[in-house]
PDB file of C-alpha atoms in Angstrom:
ATOM      1  CA  MET A 170       0.000   0.000   0.000  1.00  0.00           C
ATOM      2  CA  GLY A 171       1.151   3.501  -0.700  1.00  0.00           C
ATOM      3  CA  ASP A 172       1.722   6.319   1.700  1.00  0.00           C
ATOM      4  CA  ARG A 173      -1.649   7.696   2.842  1.00  0.00           C
ATOM      5  CA  SER A 174      -0.204  11.078   3.822  1.00  0.00           C
ATOM      6  CA  ASP A 175       0.291  11.963   0.128  1.00  0.00           C
ATOM      7  CA  SER A 176      -3.387  11.435  -0.685  1.00  0.00           C
ATOM      8  CA  VAL A 177      -4.513  13.411   2.359  1.00  0.00           C
ATOM      9  CA  GLU A 178      -2.266  16.354   1.510  1.00  0.00           C
ATOM     10  CA  MET A 179      -3.564  16.447  -2.050  1.00  0.00           C
ATOM     11  CA  ASN A 180      -7.162  16.848  -0.830  1.00  0.00           C
ATOM     12  CA  LEU A 181      -6.462  19.829   1.408  1.00  0.00           C
ATOM     13  CA  VAL A 182      -7.586  23.239   0.178  1.00  0.00           C
ATOM     14  CA  THR A 183      -5.159  26.050   0.795  1.00  0.00           C
ATOM     15  CA  GLN A 184      -6.209  29.460   2.085  1.00  0.00           C
ATOM     16  CA  HIS A 185      -5.254  30.997  -1.267  1.00  0.00           C
ATOM     17  CA  GLN A 186      -7.667  28.682  -3.098  1.00  0.00           C
ATOM     18  CA  VAL A 187     -10.505  29.547  -0.717  1.00  0.00           C
ATOM     19  CA  THR A 188     -10.102  33.285  -1.230  1.00  0.00           C
ATOM     20  CA  GLN A 189     -10.323  32.852  -5.007  1.00  0.00           C
ATOM     21  CA  VAL A 190     -13.864  31.446  -4.827  1.00  0.00           C
ATOM     22  CA  LYS A 191     -16.367  34.168  -5.633  1.00  0.00           C
ATOM     23  CA  MET A 192     -20.018  33.837  -4.774  1.00  0.00           C
ATOM     24  CA  PRO A 193     -22.390  34.876  -7.535  1.00  0.00           C
ATOM     25  CA  ARG A 194     -24.364  37.974  -6.638  1.00  0.00           C
ATOM     26  CA  SER A 195     -27.841  38.491  -7.871  1.00  0.00           C
ATOM     27  CA  ARG A 196     -29.072  41.891  -8.902  1.00  0.00           C
ATOM     28  CA  GLY A 197     -29.783  43.945  -5.793  1.00  0.00           C
ATOM     29  CA  ALA A 198     -28.288  41.385  -3.413  1.00  0.00           C
ATOM     30  CA  ASP A 199     -27.691  44.087  -0.805  1.00  0.00           C
ATOM     31  CA  ARG A 200     -31.409  44.915  -0.653  1.00  0.00           C
ATOM     32  CA  VAL A 201     -34.227  42.920   0.903  1.00  0.00           C
ATOM     33  CA  SER A 202     -37.594  43.029  -0.795  1.00  0.00           C
ATOM     34  CA  VAL A 203     -40.906  43.480   0.984  1.00  0.00           C
ATOM     35  CA  THR A 204     -41.868  39.920   0.052  1.00  0.00           C
ATOM     36  CA  GLU A 205     -38.725  38.552   1.699  1.00  0.00           C
ATOM     37  CA  LEU A 206     -39.373  40.601   4.842  1.00  0.00           C
ATOM     38  CA  PHE A 207     -42.950  39.341   4.938  1.00  0.00           C
ATOM     39  CA  MET A 208     -41.826  35.716   4.592  1.00  0.00           C
ATOM     40  CA  ILE A 209     -39.214  36.174   7.321  1.00  0.00           C
ATOM     41  CA  PHE A 210     -41.888  37.667   9.593  1.00  0.00           C
ATOM     42  CA  VAL A 211     -44.329  34.848   8.868  1.00  0.00           C
ATOM     43  CA  VAL A 212     -41.821  32.036   9.354  1.00  0.00           C
ATOM     44  CA  ASP A 213     -39.852  33.450  12.300  1.00  0.00           C
ATOM     45  CA  VAL A 214     -42.584  35.251  14.239  1.00  0.00           C
ATOM     46  CA  VAL A 215     -46.073  34.065  13.314  1.00  0.00           C
ATOM     47  CA  LEU A 216     -45.301  30.362  13.068  1.00  0.00           C
ATOM     48  CA  ALA A 217     -43.267  30.488  16.283  1.00  0.00           C
ATOM     49  CA  LEU A 218     -46.180  32.134  18.088  1.00  0.00           C
ATOM     50  CA  ILE A 219     -48.607  29.524  16.743  1.00  0.00           C
ATOM     51  CA  LYS A 220     -46.280  26.725  17.877  1.00  0.00           C
ATOM     52  CA  THR A 221     -45.903  28.216  21.355  1.00  0.00           C
ATOM     53  CA  TYR A 222     -49.657  28.785  21.648  1.00  0.00           C
ATOM     54  CA  SER A 223     -50.410  25.183  20.691  1.00  0.00           C
ATOM     55  CA  GLU A 224     -47.815  23.823  23.131  1.00  0.00           C
ATOM     56  CA  VAL A 225     -49.180  25.933  26.004  1.00  0.00           C
ATOM     57  CA  ASN A 226     -52.718  24.750  25.195  1.00  0.00           C
ATOM     58  CA  LEU A 227     -51.498  21.152  25.182  1.00  0.00           C
ATOM     59  CA  VAL A 228     -49.905  21.559  28.624  1.00  0.00           C
ATOM     60  CA  ARG A 229     -53.054  23.252  29.931  1.00  0.00           C
ATOM     61  CA  HIS A 230     -55.170  20.417  28.520  1.00  0.00           C
ATOM     62  CA  PHE A 231     -52.971  17.821  30.234  1.00  0.00           C
ATOM     63  CA  PHE A 232     -53.264  19.608  33.582  1.00  0.00           C
ATOM     64  CA  ASP A 233     -57.041  20.049  33.173  1.00  0.00           C
ATOM     65  CA  GLU A 234     -57.439  16.327  32.474  1.00  0.00           C
ATOM     66  CA  ASP A 235     -55.313  15.422  35.542  1.00  0.00           C
ATOM     67  CA  HIS A 236     -52.429  14.065  33.463  1.00  0.00           C
ATOM     68  CA  PHE A 237     -49.780  15.853  35.513  1.00  0.00           C
ATOM     69  CA  SER A 238     -46.902  13.667  34.376  1.00  0.00           C
ATOM     70  CA  TYR A 239     -47.653  14.333  30.688  1.00  0.00           C
ATOM     71  CA  GLY A 240     -48.015  18.044  31.387  1.00  0.00           C
ATOM     72  CA  CYS A 241     -44.738  18.224  33.293  1.00  0.00           C
ATOM     73  CA  ILE A 242     -42.856  16.245  30.647  1.00  0.00           C
ATOM     74  CA  THR A 243     -44.232  18.457  27.869  1.00  0.00           C
ATOM     75  CA  LEU A 244     -43.363  21.578  29.851  1.00  0.00           C
ATOM     76  CA  ALA A 245     -39.826  20.286  30.475  1.00  0.00           C
ATOM     77  CA  ILE A 246     -39.373  19.599  26.762  1.00  0.00           C
ATOM     78  CA  MET A 247     -40.598  23.121  25.951  1.00  0.00           C
ATOM     79  CA  LEU A 248     -38.144  24.689  28.413  1.00  0.00           C
ATOM     80  CA  LEU A 249     -35.133  22.538  27.532  1.00  0.00           C
ATOM     81  CA  PRO A 250     -33.677  24.582  24.601  1.00  0.00           C
ATOM     82  CA  GLY A 251     -33.799  27.867  26.525  1.00  0.00           C
ATOM     83  CA  THR A 252     -32.323  26.249  29.618  1.00  0.00           C
ATOM     84  CA  LEU A 253     -29.438  24.754  27.644  1.00  0.00           C
ATOM     85  CA  GLU A 254     -28.802  28.089  25.934  1.00  0.00           C
ATOM     86  CA  PHE A 255     -28.822  29.839  29.331  1.00  0.00           C
ATOM     87  CA  LEU A 256     -26.336  27.334  30.749  1.00  0.00           C
ATOM     88  CA  THR A 257     -24.092  27.626  27.685  1.00  0.00           C
ATOM     89  CA  TYR A 258     -23.879  31.417  27.825  1.00  0.00           C
ATOM     90  CA  THR A 259     -23.399  31.349  31.599  1.00  0.00           C
ATOM     91  CA  TRP A 260     -20.498  28.929  31.180  1.00  0.00           C
ATOM     92  CA  PHE A 261     -18.967  31.104  28.448  1.00  0.00           C
ATOM     93  CA  LYS A 262     -19.325  34.157  30.684  1.00  0.00           C
ATOM     94  CA  CYS A 263     -17.700  32.489  33.677  1.00  0.00           C
ATOM     95  CA  CYS A 264     -15.237  29.937  32.347  1.00  0.00           C
ATOM     96  CA  GLY A 265     -15.073  30.302  28.592  1.00  0.00           C
ATOM     97  CA  PRO A 266     -11.925  30.857  26.565  1.00  0.00           C
ATOM     98  CA  ASP A 267     -12.872  34.482  25.877  1.00  0.00           C
ATOM     99  CA  PRO A 268     -15.236  35.797  28.585  1.00  0.00           C
ATOM    100  CA  MET A 269     -17.889  38.012  27.049  1.00  0.00           C
ATOM    101  CA  ALA A 270     -18.898  41.450  28.267  1.00  0.00           C
ATOM    102  CA  TRP A 271     -21.715  41.833  30.781  1.00  0.00           C
ATOM    103  CA  GLY A 272     -23.932  43.604  28.255  1.00  0.00           C
ATOM    104  CA  THR A 273     -23.714  40.713  25.815  1.00  0.00           C
ATOM    105  CA  TYR A 274     -24.307  38.198  28.585  1.00  0.00           C
ATOM    106  CA  LEU A 275     -27.394  40.021  29.894  1.00  0.00           C
ATOM    107  CA  TRP A 276     -28.714  40.345  26.338  1.00  0.00           C
ATOM    108  CA  TRP A 277     -28.512  36.579  25.777  1.00  0.00           C
ATOM    109  CA  VAL A 278     -29.861  35.738  29.217  1.00  0.00           C
ATOM    110  CA  GLY A 279     -32.877  37.949  28.518  1.00  0.00           C
ATOM    111  CA  PHE A 280     -33.674  35.965  25.360  1.00  0.00           C
ATOM    112  CA  SER A 281     -33.021  32.472  26.677  1.00  0.00           C
TER     113      SER A 281
END
């Protein structure tokens, strides 16, 4: 068998090759149309609100029907992403390789 290091080195892309790649720009790429803003609003805001509303109604239904374990599990699943994000940013603030400023930390804690 041949030397595997030669084949690995041939597949590496140098920094010079990466900088030569140019992304095609469409006409008016620096502008956002009203349609794109509307779609962003619908997908990121309206659908997220509908999802949250349906999850809260599901938890309320479970508690109303005396299914406390299902309600608590559903509530825990709903709160898990924000809790993990909170713990991640708290760790980065306290022990991370580059501790962030208090303003940035408070901003992320407010949204998690």
